[in-house]
């Protein structure tokens, strides 16, 4: 029987072509772009925090064009209602029947801009789509297109009139990525590109190919030692004394949930896949830990008073819980086969 699975070289080439097309438009933001691709391959969702004007929307919009997918952007405001998001039933006076009008969530890549400005009802409507990949309107269920990725943004500057995301919803996001300012050299190139001739982006893949890559990504081999390492990292945020982190518990009100462990391994698989491997190495896990954990830790008032951030606490945990030794590549290849 013919083997139709894409080879490592084919995967690497396709991902390189996607990155090349996106980088024709987007300057810098390499870490952010890599995390978007990781979330897409691992079928997770992304929470992005950064000031306006850092190409968050442009990155996702360009990525949608490269994979021939649909892209929609919703500007979240306090007067938004769930029907504006998921859709509603409309009465047709000519026929006397009700027709379903589907909302903007029915797309491949959805950008939820300033999600913390929407009231709780709208946030809970988005929660069902993120978790179940479906929408219920008037008792009728509608599935969203596949692949489906929600990228929600938060503005860290203006917090007046915002509705903080509940922990149950924040936990649904696979990663929280912090987007910073570009360097002076990158900003020079940004100005040149924006003020120059528009750049054409060539579609290099299809949503069907992306769905195949997602299935292949789930087959990436993970050594049991790495799963144990992820479990220990998360457990250290719940019971720090057991891992030698004295006086650490006073900084945390709640530790990370089991979703953190799951997303850590799924993200490491996707990262290894992006790097052209069918097996996970310790650096794949350690690279993804801060993005997976930072939004799941609930800091105490004492931590805020002492100037402690979630990233600082995660670094301390990683210093006390050491990653396993890097296995020999030949052994990993045999185990994964």
Short mmCIF file of C-alpha atoms in Angstrom, two decimals:
data_model
loop_
_atom_site.label_atom_id
_atom_site.label_comp_id
_atom_site.label_asym_id
_atom_site.label_seq_id
_atom_site.Cartn_x
_atom_site.Cartn_y
_atom_site.Cartn_z
CA UNK A 1 0.00 0.00 0.00
CA UNK A 2 1.35 3.42 -0.94
CA UNK A 3 2.47 5.67 1.94
CA UNK A 4 0.69 9.03 1.60
CA UNK A 5 2.09 10.58 4.77
CA UNK A 6 4.11 13.76 4.14
CA UNK A 7 7.82 13.33 4.79
CA UNK A 8 9.85 15.53 7.15
CA UNK A 9 11.31 17.38 4.17
CA UNK A 10 7.86 18.02 2.66
CA UNK A 11 6.55 19.35 5.99
CA UNK A 12 9.58 21.59 6.50
CA UNK A 13 9.35 22.89 2.91
CA UNK A 14 5.64 23.68 3.19
CA UNK A 15 6.05 25.49 6.52
CA UNK A 16 9.05 27.41 5.14
CA UNK A 17 6.97 28.54 2.14
CA UNK A 18 4.15 29.69 4.44
CA UNK A 19 6.63 31.59 6.64
CA UNK A 20 8.32 33.10 3.58
CA UNK A 21 5.02 34.48 2.25
CA UNK A 22 4.02 35.91 5.63
CA UNK A 23 7.47 37.47 6.14
CA UNK A 24 7.09 39.28 2.81
CA UNK A 25 4.51 41.43 4.60
CA UNK A 26 5.26 41.14 8.32
CA UNK A 27 8.63 42.38 9.59
CA UNK A 28 10.11 40.83 12.75
CA UNK A 29 7.75 39.25 15.32
CA UNK A 30 9.40 35.85 14.71
CA UNK A 31 8.43 34.43 18.11
CA UNK A 32 4.82 35.59 17.73
CA UNK A 33 4.53 34.14 14.23
CA UNK A 34 6.02 30.82 15.37
CA UNK A 35 3.48 30.63 18.22
CA UNK A 36 0.61 31.30 15.79
CA UNK A 37 1.77 28.35 13.66
CA UNK A 38 2.18 26.18 16.78
CA UNK A 39 -1.40 26.97 17.86
CA UNK A 40 -2.65 26.23 14.35
CA UNK A 41 -0.89 22.85 14.14
CA UNK A 42 -1.89 21.87 17.70
CA UNK A 43 -5.51 23.02 17.13
CA UNK A 44 -5.30 25.46 20.04
CA UNK A 45 -6.26 29.10 20.51
CA UNK A 46 -4.06 32.09 21.18
CA UNK A 47 -4.34 35.00 23.61
CA UNK A 48 -2.12 37.90 22.57
CA UNK A 49 -1.22 40.90 24.69
CA UNK A 50 0.43 43.95 23.17
CA UNK A 51 -0.06 47.62 22.46
CA UNK A 52 -1.84 48.64 19.22
CA UNK A 53 0.08 48.80 15.96
CA UNK A 54 2.32 45.73 16.31
CA UNK A 55 0.97 43.83 13.24
CA UNK A 56 -1.15 41.34 15.20
CA UNK A 57 -4.08 41.64 12.79
CA UNK A 58 -1.83 41.80 9.74
CA UNK A 59 -0.04 38.57 10.71
CA UNK A 60 -3.23 36.50 11.01
CA UNK A 61 -4.79 38.07 7.91
CA UNK A 62 -1.69 37.33 5.82
CA UNK A 63 -1.49 33.78 7.18
CA UNK A 64 -5.10 33.16 6.13
CA UNK A 65 -4.26 34.22 2.59
CA UNK A 66 -1.28 31.86 2.39
CA UNK A 67 -3.41 28.81 3.32
CA UNK A 68 -6.42 29.87 1.19
CA UNK A 69 -8.48 30.18 4.38
CA UNK A 70 -11.11 32.70 5.40
CA UNK A 71 -10.33 35.45 7.90
CA UNK A 72 -12.68 37.61 9.94
CA UNK A 73 -12.05 40.25 12.56
CA UNK A 74 -14.46 41.25 15.32
CA UNK A 75 -13.91 44.46 17.26
CA UNK A 76 -15.24 43.69 20.73
CA UNK A 77 -17.15 46.56 22.37
CA UNK A 78 -19.31 46.83 25.51
CA UNK A 79 -22.53 47.03 23.45
CA UNK A 80 -21.86 43.75 21.58
CA UNK A 81 -24.45 40.96 21.98
CA UNK A 82 -23.99 37.20 21.38
CA UNK A 83 -26.01 37.35 18.14
CA UNK A 84 -23.42 39.73 16.67
CA UNK A 85 -20.86 36.97 17.18
CA UNK A 86 -22.54 33.64 16.46
CA UNK A 87 -25.53 34.67 14.34
CA UNK A 88 -29.30 34.77 14.77
CA UNK A 89 -32.66 33.81 13.26
CA UNK A 90 -34.18 36.32 10.82
CA UNK A 91 -37.86 36.42 9.84
CA UNK A 92 -38.59 36.54 6.11
CA UNK A 93 -41.84 38.44 5.49
CA UNK A 94 -42.23 37.11 1.94
CA UNK A 95 -42.06 33.42 2.81
CA UNK A 96 -43.22 33.66 6.43
CA UNK A 97 -40.30 31.49 7.52
CA UNK A 98 -37.29 32.05 9.77
CA UNK A 99 -33.83 31.79 8.22
CA UNK A 100 -30.55 31.38 10.09
CA UNK A 101 -27.96 34.09 9.53
CA UNK A 102 -24.56 32.79 10.65
CA UNK A 103 -22.21 35.18 12.44
CA UNK A 104 -18.55 36.05 11.81
CA UNK A 105 -17.27 33.15 13.94
CA UNK A 106 -17.83 30.88 10.94
CA UNK A 107 -14.36 31.29 9.51
CA UNK A 108 -10.97 29.57 9.59
CA UNK A 109 -9.04 32.32 11.38
CA UNK A 110 -10.94 34.57 13.77
CA UNK A 111 -9.37 37.65 15.33
CA UNK A 112 -11.22 38.73 18.48
CA UNK A 113 -9.84 42.22 18.94
CA UNK A 114 -9.78 43.53 22.53
CA UNK A 115 -11.79 40.61 23.85
CA UNK A 116 -11.83 42.02 27.39
CA UNK A 117 -14.09 44.89 26.25
CA UNK A 118 -17.04 42.55 25.61
CA UNK A 119 -19.57 41.69 28.36
CA UNK A 120 -19.74 38.23 29.95
CA UNK A 121 -22.57 36.98 27.69
CA UNK A 122 -20.51 37.55 24.56
CA UNK A 123 -17.42 36.00 26.13
CA UNK A 124 -19.41 32.88 27.09
CA UNK A 125 -20.78 32.62 23.51
CA UNK A 126 -17.22 32.61 22.19
CA UNK A 127 -16.30 30.01 24.81
CA UNK A 128 -18.63 27.40 23.27
CA UNK A 129 -17.12 27.95 19.82
CA UNK A 130 -13.57 27.62 21.15
CA UNK A 131 -14.27 24.46 23.12
CA UNK A 132 -16.88 22.63 21.04
CA UNK A 133 -16.16 24.02 17.55
CA UNK A 134 -19.87 24.56 17.10
CA UNK A 135 -22.61 27.12 17.64
CA UNK A 136 -26.18 26.56 18.80
CA UNK A 137 -28.81 28.92 17.38
CA UNK A 138 -32.48 28.36 18.26
CA UNK A 139 -31.74 24.76 19.25
CA UNK A 140 -29.95 24.01 15.97
CA UNK A 141 -26.24 23.13 15.97
CA UNK A 142 -23.88 24.52 13.32
CA UNK A 143 -20.24 23.38 13.02
CA UNK A 144 -17.54 25.96 12.31
CA UNK A 145 -15.11 25.35 9.41
CA UNK A 146 -11.97 23.32 10.00
CA UNK A 147 -9.22 24.20 10.74
CA UNK A 148 -10.43 26.83 13.21
CA UNK A 149 -8.24 29.19 15.23
CA UNK A 150 -9.28 32.00 17.57
CA UNK A 151 -6.69 34.66 18.26
CA UNK A 152 -7.87 37.09 20.92
CA UNK A 153 -6.01 40.30 21.72
CA UNK A 154 -5.86 42.34 24.91
CA UNK A 155 -4.65 45.92 25.20
CA UNK A 156 -2.51 46.26 28.36
CA UNK A 157 -2.72 50.07 28.35
CA UNK A 158 -6.40 51.02 28.64
CA UNK A 159 -8.20 48.99 31.29
CA UNK A 160 -11.12 51.34 31.99
CA UNK A 161 -14.48 49.95 30.93
CA UNK A 162 -13.13 46.43 30.41
CA UNK A 163 -14.49 43.07 31.55
CA UNK A 164 -11.63 40.86 32.80
CA UNK A 165 -11.75 37.37 31.30
CA UNK A 166 -12.90 34.73 33.80
CA UNK A 167 -10.38 32.02 34.67
CA UNK A 168 -12.55 29.38 32.97
CA UNK A 169 -12.21 31.20 29.65
CA UNK A 170 -8.56 32.17 30.00
CA UNK A 171 -7.78 28.49 30.62
CA UNK A 172 -9.27 27.60 27.22
CA UNK A 173 -6.49 29.47 25.45
CA UNK A 174 -3.54 27.26 24.67
CA UNK A 175 -0.98 30.05 24.99
CA UNK A 176 -0.66 33.68 25.98
CA UNK A 177 1.94 35.48 23.88
CA UNK A 178 3.41 38.88 24.73
CA UNK A 179 4.17 41.02 21.67
CA UNK A 180 6.78 43.73 22.08
CA UNK A 181 8.00 46.70 20.06
CA UNK A 182 10.20 46.10 16.99
CA UNK A 183 13.88 47.04 16.92
CA UNK A 184 14.98 50.24 15.16
CA UNK A 185 16.20 48.24 12.15
CA UNK A 186 12.89 46.36 11.92
CA UNK A 187 10.89 49.57 12.24
CA UNK A 188 12.92 51.11 9.40
CA UNK A 189 11.97 48.19 7.13
CA UNK A 190 8.33 48.39 8.30
CA UNK A 191 8.11 52.04 7.21
CA UNK A 192 9.70 51.20 3.85
CA UNK A 193 7.23 48.40 3.15
CA UNK A 194 4.10 50.22 4.30
CA UNK A 195 4.91 53.38 2.35
CA UNK A 196 6.14 51.52 -0.74
CA UNK A 197 4.48 49.35 -3.36
CA UNK A 198 1.97 46.81 -1.97
CA UNK A 199 3.32 43.26 -1.70
CA UNK A 200 1.37 40.37 -3.23
CA UNK A 201 1.02 37.27 -1.04
CA UNK A 202 0.88 33.98 -2.92
CA UNK A 203 -1.29 31.15 -1.51
CA UNK A 204 1.06 28.19 -1.02
CA UNK A 205 -1.14 25.69 0.81
CA UNK A 206 -4.77 24.74 1.32
CA UNK A 207 -6.91 24.21 4.40
CA UNK A 208 -7.01 20.50 3.49
CA UNK A 209 -3.21 20.33 3.57
CA UNK A 210 -3.24 22.10 6.93
CA UNK A 211 -5.76 19.57 8.28
CA UNK A 212 -3.41 16.77 7.15
CA UNK A 213 -0.50 18.47 8.92
CA UNK A 214 -2.58 18.71 12.11
CA UNK A 215 -3.21 14.97 12.00
CA UNK A 216 0.48 14.27 11.41
CA UNK A 217 1.40 16.60 14.28
CA UNK A 218 -0.58 14.46 16.74
CA UNK A 219 1.58 11.46 15.77
CA UNK A 220 4.82 13.12 16.88
CA UNK A 221 6.54 10.93 19.48
CA UNK A 222 6.90 12.18 23.07
CA UNK A 223 9.14 10.32 25.50
CA UNK A 224 7.39 9.45 28.82
CA UNK A 225 10.16 11.30 30.69
CA UNK A 226 9.12 14.54 28.98
CA UNK A 227 5.47 14.00 29.94
CA UNK A 228 6.61 13.43 33.55
CA UNK A 229 8.63 16.65 33.34
CA UNK A 230 5.55 18.60 32.19
CA UNK A 231 3.45 17.07 34.98
CA UNK A 232 6.06 18.06 37.59
CA UNK A 233 6.26 21.64 36.31
CA UNK A 234 2.51 22.07 36.66
CA UNK A 235 2.40 20.24 40.00
CA UNK A 236 5.07 22.62 41.35
CA UNK A 237 2.66 25.54 40.90
CA UNK A 238 0.06 23.76 43.07
CA UNK A 239 2.32 22.30 45.77
CA UNK A 240 5.58 24.28 45.64
CA UNK A 241 6.88 23.11 49.05
CA UNK A 242 7.16 19.54 47.72
CA UNK A 243 9.60 20.72 45.04
CA UNK A 244 11.81 22.76 47.36
CA UNK A 245 10.20 26.14 46.56
CA UNK A 246 10.05 27.61 50.05
CA UNK A 247 7.87 30.70 50.65
CA UNK A 248 6.67 30.31 47.05
CA UNK A 249 3.08 29.42 47.90
CA UNK A 250 2.40 32.92 49.28
CA UNK A 251 2.81 34.32 45.77
CA UNK A 252 0.20 32.02 44.20
CA UNK A 253 -3.53 31.89 44.87
CA UNK A 254 -4.11 29.11 42.34
CA UNK A 255 -1.73 26.99 40.28
CA UNK A 256 -2.11 25.77 36.71
CA UNK A 257 -4.82 23.31 35.67
CA UNK A 258 -4.31 19.94 33.89
CA UNK A 259 -4.98 21.77 30.63
CA UNK A 260 -1.55 23.36 31.08
CA UNK A 261 0.09 19.92 30.99
CA UNK A 262 -1.92 18.85 27.94
CA UNK A 263 -1.21 22.06 26.03
CA UNK A 264 2.46 21.93 27.01
CA UNK A 265 2.87 18.54 25.33
CA UNK A 266 0.68 19.46 22.35
CA UNK A 267 2.65 22.69 21.87
CA UNK A 268 5.96 20.84 22.15
CA UNK A 269 4.78 18.38 19.49
CA UNK A 270 3.86 21.22 17.14
CA UNK A 271 7.17 22.99 17.81
CA UNK A 272 9.13 19.82 17.05
CA UNK A 273 7.03 19.35 13.91
CA UNK A 274 7.81 22.91 12.80
CA UNK A 275 11.49 22.22 13.38
CA UNK A 276 11.35 19.21 11.06
CA UNK A 277 11.29 16.40 13.63
CA UNK A 278 8.82 13.62 14.39
CA UNK A 279 9.93 13.42 18.02
CA UNK A 280 10.04 15.92 20.89
CA UNK A 281 13.25 17.02 22.61
CA UNK A 282 13.52 18.71 26.06
CA UNK A 283 14.15 22.14 24.47
CA UNK A 284 10.80 21.92 22.66
CA UNK A 285 9.04 21.67 26.03
CA UNK A 286 11.13 24.33 27.81
CA UNK A 287 10.65 26.80 24.95
CA UNK A 288 6.86 26.57 25.17
CA UNK A 289 6.47 26.55 28.99
CA UNK A 290 6.22 30.34 29.64
CA UNK A 291 3.59 30.87 26.92
CA UNK A 292 1.48 27.96 28.17
CA UNK A 293 1.73 28.81 31.89
CA UNK A 294 1.76 32.62 32.24
CA UNK A 295 -2.01 33.13 31.94
CA UNK A 296 -2.92 30.16 34.13
CA UNK A 297 -1.23 31.30 37.33
CA UNK A 298 -3.39 33.40 39.65
CA UNK A 299 -1.00 35.65 41.57
CA UNK A 300 -1.71 36.78 45.12
CA UNK A 301 -1.75 40.40 46.28
CA UNK A 302 1.55 39.74 48.02
CA UNK A 303 3.16 38.79 44.70
CA UNK A 304 1.91 41.99 43.10
CA UNK A 305 3.14 44.03 46.08
CA UNK A 306 6.61 42.43 45.82
CA UNK A 307 6.76 43.12 42.07
CA UNK A 308 6.58 39.45 41.09
CA UNK A 309 5.25 38.58 37.64
CA UNK A 310 3.97 35.26 36.31
CA UNK A 311 7.05 34.92 34.10
CA UNK A 312 9.39 35.41 37.06
CA UNK A 313 7.59 32.71 39.03
CA UNK A 314 7.64 30.32 36.06
CA UNK A 315 11.41 30.84 35.74
CA UNK A 316 11.87 29.93 39.42
CA UNK A 317 9.81 26.77 38.94
CA UNK A 318 11.89 25.77 35.89
CA UNK A 319 15.10 26.31 37.89
CA UNK A 320 13.92 23.89 40.59
CA UNK A 321 12.33 21.30 38.28
CA UNK A 322 15.07 20.30 35.88
CA UNK A 323 14.38 19.00 32.39
CA UNK A 324 15.47 15.42 31.65
CA UNK A 325 18.72 14.84 29.79
CA UNK A 326 18.59 15.02 26.03
CA UNK A 327 18.27 11.44 24.74
CA UNK A 328 20.42 10.07 21.94
CA UNK A 329 18.78 10.86 18.61
CA UNK A 330 19.09 7.26 17.41
CA UNK A 331 17.22 5.97 20.48
CA UNK A 332 14.41 8.47 19.97
CA UNK A 333 14.10 7.58 16.31
CA UNK A 334 13.78 3.88 17.16
CA UNK A 335 11.20 4.57 19.91
CA UNK A 336 9.14 6.85 17.67
CA UNK A 337 9.13 4.27 14.88
#
